[in-house]
XYZ file of C-alpha atoms in Angstrom:
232
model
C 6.418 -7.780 -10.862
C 8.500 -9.205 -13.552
C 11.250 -7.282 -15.007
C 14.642 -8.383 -16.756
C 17.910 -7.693 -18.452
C 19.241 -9.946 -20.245
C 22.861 -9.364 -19.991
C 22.549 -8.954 -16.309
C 22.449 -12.210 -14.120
C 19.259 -12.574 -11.770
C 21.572 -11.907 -8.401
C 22.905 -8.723 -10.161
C 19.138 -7.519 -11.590
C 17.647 -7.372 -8.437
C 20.461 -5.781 -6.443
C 20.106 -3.317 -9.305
C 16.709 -2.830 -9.299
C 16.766 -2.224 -5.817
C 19.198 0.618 -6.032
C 17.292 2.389 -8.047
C 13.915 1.977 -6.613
C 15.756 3.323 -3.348
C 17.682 5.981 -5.396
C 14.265 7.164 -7.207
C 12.537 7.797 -4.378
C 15.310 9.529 -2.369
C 15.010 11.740 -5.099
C 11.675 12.475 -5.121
C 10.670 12.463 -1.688
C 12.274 16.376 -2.272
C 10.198 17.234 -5.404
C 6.698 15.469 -5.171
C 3.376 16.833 -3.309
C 1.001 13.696 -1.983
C -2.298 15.830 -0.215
C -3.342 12.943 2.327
C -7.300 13.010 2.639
C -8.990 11.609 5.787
C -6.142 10.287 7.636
C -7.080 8.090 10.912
C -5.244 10.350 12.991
C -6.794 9.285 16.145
C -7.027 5.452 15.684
C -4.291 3.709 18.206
C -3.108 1.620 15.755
C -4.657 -0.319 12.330
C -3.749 -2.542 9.658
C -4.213 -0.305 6.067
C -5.563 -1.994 3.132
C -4.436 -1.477 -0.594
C -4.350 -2.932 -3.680
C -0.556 -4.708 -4.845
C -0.710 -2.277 -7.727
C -0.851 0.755 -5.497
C 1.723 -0.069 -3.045
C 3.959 2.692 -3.705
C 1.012 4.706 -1.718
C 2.506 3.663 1.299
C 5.141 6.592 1.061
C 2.809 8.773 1.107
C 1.411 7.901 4.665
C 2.200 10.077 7.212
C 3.767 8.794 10.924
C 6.034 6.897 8.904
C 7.802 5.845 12.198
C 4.750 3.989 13.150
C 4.463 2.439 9.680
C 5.103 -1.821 8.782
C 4.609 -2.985 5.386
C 3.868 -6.434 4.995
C 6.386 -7.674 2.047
C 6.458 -11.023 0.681
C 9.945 -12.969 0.837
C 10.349 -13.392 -3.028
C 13.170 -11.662 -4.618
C 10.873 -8.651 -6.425
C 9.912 -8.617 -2.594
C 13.094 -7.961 -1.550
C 13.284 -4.559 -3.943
C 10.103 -3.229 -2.160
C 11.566 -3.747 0.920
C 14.721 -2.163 0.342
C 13.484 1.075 -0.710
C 10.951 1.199 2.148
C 13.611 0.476 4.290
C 15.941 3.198 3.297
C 12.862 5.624 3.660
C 12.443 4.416 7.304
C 9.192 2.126 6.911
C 9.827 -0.785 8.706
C 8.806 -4.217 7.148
C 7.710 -7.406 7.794
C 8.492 -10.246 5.713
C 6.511 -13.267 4.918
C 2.672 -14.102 3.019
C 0.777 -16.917 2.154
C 2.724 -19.337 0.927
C 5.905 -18.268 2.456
C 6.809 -17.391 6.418
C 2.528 -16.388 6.290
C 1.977 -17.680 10.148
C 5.091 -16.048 11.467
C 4.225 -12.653 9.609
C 0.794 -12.674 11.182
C 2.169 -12.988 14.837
C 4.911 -10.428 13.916
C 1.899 -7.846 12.857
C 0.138 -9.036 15.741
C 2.942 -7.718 18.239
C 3.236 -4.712 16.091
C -0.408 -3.836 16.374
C -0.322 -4.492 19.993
C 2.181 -1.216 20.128
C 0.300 0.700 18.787
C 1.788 0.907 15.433
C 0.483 0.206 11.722
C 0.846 -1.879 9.485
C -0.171 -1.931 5.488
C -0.768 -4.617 3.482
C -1.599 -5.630 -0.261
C -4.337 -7.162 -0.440
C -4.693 -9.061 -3.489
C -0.646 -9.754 -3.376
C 1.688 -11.280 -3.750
C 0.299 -13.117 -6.941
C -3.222 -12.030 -7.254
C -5.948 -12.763 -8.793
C -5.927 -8.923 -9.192
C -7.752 -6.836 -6.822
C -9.428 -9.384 -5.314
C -9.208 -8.929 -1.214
C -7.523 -12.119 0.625
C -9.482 -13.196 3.966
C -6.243 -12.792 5.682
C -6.269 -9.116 6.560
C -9.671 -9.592 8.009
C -8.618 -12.167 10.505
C -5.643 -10.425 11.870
C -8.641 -7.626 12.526
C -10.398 -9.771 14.279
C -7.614 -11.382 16.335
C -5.819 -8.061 17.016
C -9.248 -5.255 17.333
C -8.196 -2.860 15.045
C -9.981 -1.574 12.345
C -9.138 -2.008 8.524
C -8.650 1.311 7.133
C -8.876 1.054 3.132
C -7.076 3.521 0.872
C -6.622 4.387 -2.695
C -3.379 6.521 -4.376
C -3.608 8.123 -7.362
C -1.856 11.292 -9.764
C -3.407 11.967 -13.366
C 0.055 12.936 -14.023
C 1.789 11.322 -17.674
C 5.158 10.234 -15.161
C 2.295 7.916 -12.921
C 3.326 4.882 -15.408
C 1.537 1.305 -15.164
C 3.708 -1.431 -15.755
C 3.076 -4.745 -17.813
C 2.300 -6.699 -14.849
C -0.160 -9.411 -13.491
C -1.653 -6.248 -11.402
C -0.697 -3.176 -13.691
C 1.768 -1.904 -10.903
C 1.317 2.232 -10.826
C 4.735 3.647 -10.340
C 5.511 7.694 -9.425
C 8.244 7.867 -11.902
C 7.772 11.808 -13.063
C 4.622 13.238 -11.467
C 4.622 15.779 -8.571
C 1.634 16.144 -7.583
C -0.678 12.982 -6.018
C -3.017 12.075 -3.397
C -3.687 9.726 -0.972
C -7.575 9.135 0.340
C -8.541 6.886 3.172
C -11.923 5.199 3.823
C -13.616 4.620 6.730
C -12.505 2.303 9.353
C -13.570 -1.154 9.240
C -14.262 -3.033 12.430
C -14.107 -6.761 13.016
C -16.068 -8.652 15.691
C -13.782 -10.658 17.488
C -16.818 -13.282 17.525
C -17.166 -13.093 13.389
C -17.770 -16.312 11.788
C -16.798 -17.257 8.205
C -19.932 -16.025 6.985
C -19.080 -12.329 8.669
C -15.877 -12.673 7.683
C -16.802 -12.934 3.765
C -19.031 -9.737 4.410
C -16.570 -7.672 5.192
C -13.665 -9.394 2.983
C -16.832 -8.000 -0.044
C -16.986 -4.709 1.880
C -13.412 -3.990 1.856
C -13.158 -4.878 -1.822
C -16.089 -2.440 -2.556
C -14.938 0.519 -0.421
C -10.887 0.323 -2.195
C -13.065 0.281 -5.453
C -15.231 2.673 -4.975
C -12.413 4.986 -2.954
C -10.136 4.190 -6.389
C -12.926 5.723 -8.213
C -13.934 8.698 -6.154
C -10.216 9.682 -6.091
C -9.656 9.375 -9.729
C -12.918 11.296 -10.579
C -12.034 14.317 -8.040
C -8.452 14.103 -7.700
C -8.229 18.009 -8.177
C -10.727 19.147 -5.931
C -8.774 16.748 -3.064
C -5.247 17.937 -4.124
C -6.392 21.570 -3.933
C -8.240 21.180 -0.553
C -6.331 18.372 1.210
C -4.121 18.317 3.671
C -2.348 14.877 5.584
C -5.640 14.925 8.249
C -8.402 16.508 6.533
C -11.888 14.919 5.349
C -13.615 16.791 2.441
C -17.263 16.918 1.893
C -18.018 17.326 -1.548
């Protein structure tokens, strides 16, 4: 996410920028309704998978005191991290080309209490929504399932950015839902070949979830509730 002012040095931008990420969603955490469809409620733990675009979704998960986000160490990282922060998500720090192995043994530990973590998928640099192997192994190494989910308001305020991944930001709508797939399950015996499967079935499920959502985000917002399934 690239975004500048030009009388503004970098230090100052993104100290600014994260101020006012943190202040926006102070703010709105009072005003805004998120209907949460399908929650895992009864999974001990599991690592959620989204799309970089979407990851302002992850306010919108409930047990935030169980919640990590997985944040890269770049500077725009930093912004994410300090409005999560401030909201009481707790974040880890690191991804593939930066602190990556430490990260994964951080999430690791995490998972091991019982606690969830979220993580972009296709992030920090892309190509866009195309799901990273990564996420899979830390399945496989950990036992907990992958639980995709899409985030979406058809509200004029849900703006999309100019960026590599058209980042979706809640900057005026109330209303928005969350809805969670199925749990994904790793064998801790998966080769690469199983791996790649279910790399191609998470990618399909956050696709098709994207879609379902988008198509009947009404009936979901008027019949959802943080740990409710609907059947259409």
């Amino acid at each position: 996410m690239k975004i500048r002012i030009k009388f503004l040095d970098k230090e100052k931008q993104y100290k600014l920028f994260g101020f006012l990420v943190k202040v926006a969603f102070h703010i709105k955490k009072h005003f805004y309704d998120c209907k949460v469809i399908n929650y895992p409620i009864h999974l001990n733990g599991c690592l959620f998978a989204l799309w970089h675009s979407r990851q302002c979704g992850v306010y919108g998960i409930p047990e935030r005191e169980k919640l990590h986000c997985l944040i890269s160490k770049s500077r725009d990282g930093e912004i994410i991290a300090t409005a999560a922060e401030s909201l009481g998500i707790k974040t880890v720090r690191g991804s593939q080309k930066k602190g990556g192995a430490q990260a994964s043994l951080e999430i690791l530990d995490v998972l091991k209490e019982g606690n969830n973590v979220a993580i972009t998928i296709d992030g920090p640099l892309g190509p866009k929504e195309v799901v990273k192997k990564g996420i899979v192994e830390i399945a496989k190494l950990s036992g907990v399932p992958i639980v995709p989910f899409a985030w979406y308001s058809p509200s004029k305020g849900f703006i999309k950015l100019k960026t590599w991944d058209d980042f979706c930001f809640p900057l005026l709508c109330k209303r928005l839902c969350l809805l969670c797939g199925d749990p994904i399950y790793v064998d801790k015996d998966a080769d690469e070949n199983a791996i790649e499967k279910i790399r191609l079935q998470i990618e399909n499920s956050l696709k098709a979830l994207q879609e379902d959502l988008e198509k009947h985000f009404w009936e979901y917002f008027k019949n959802g509730t943080h740990y409710t399934k609907i059947s259409k």
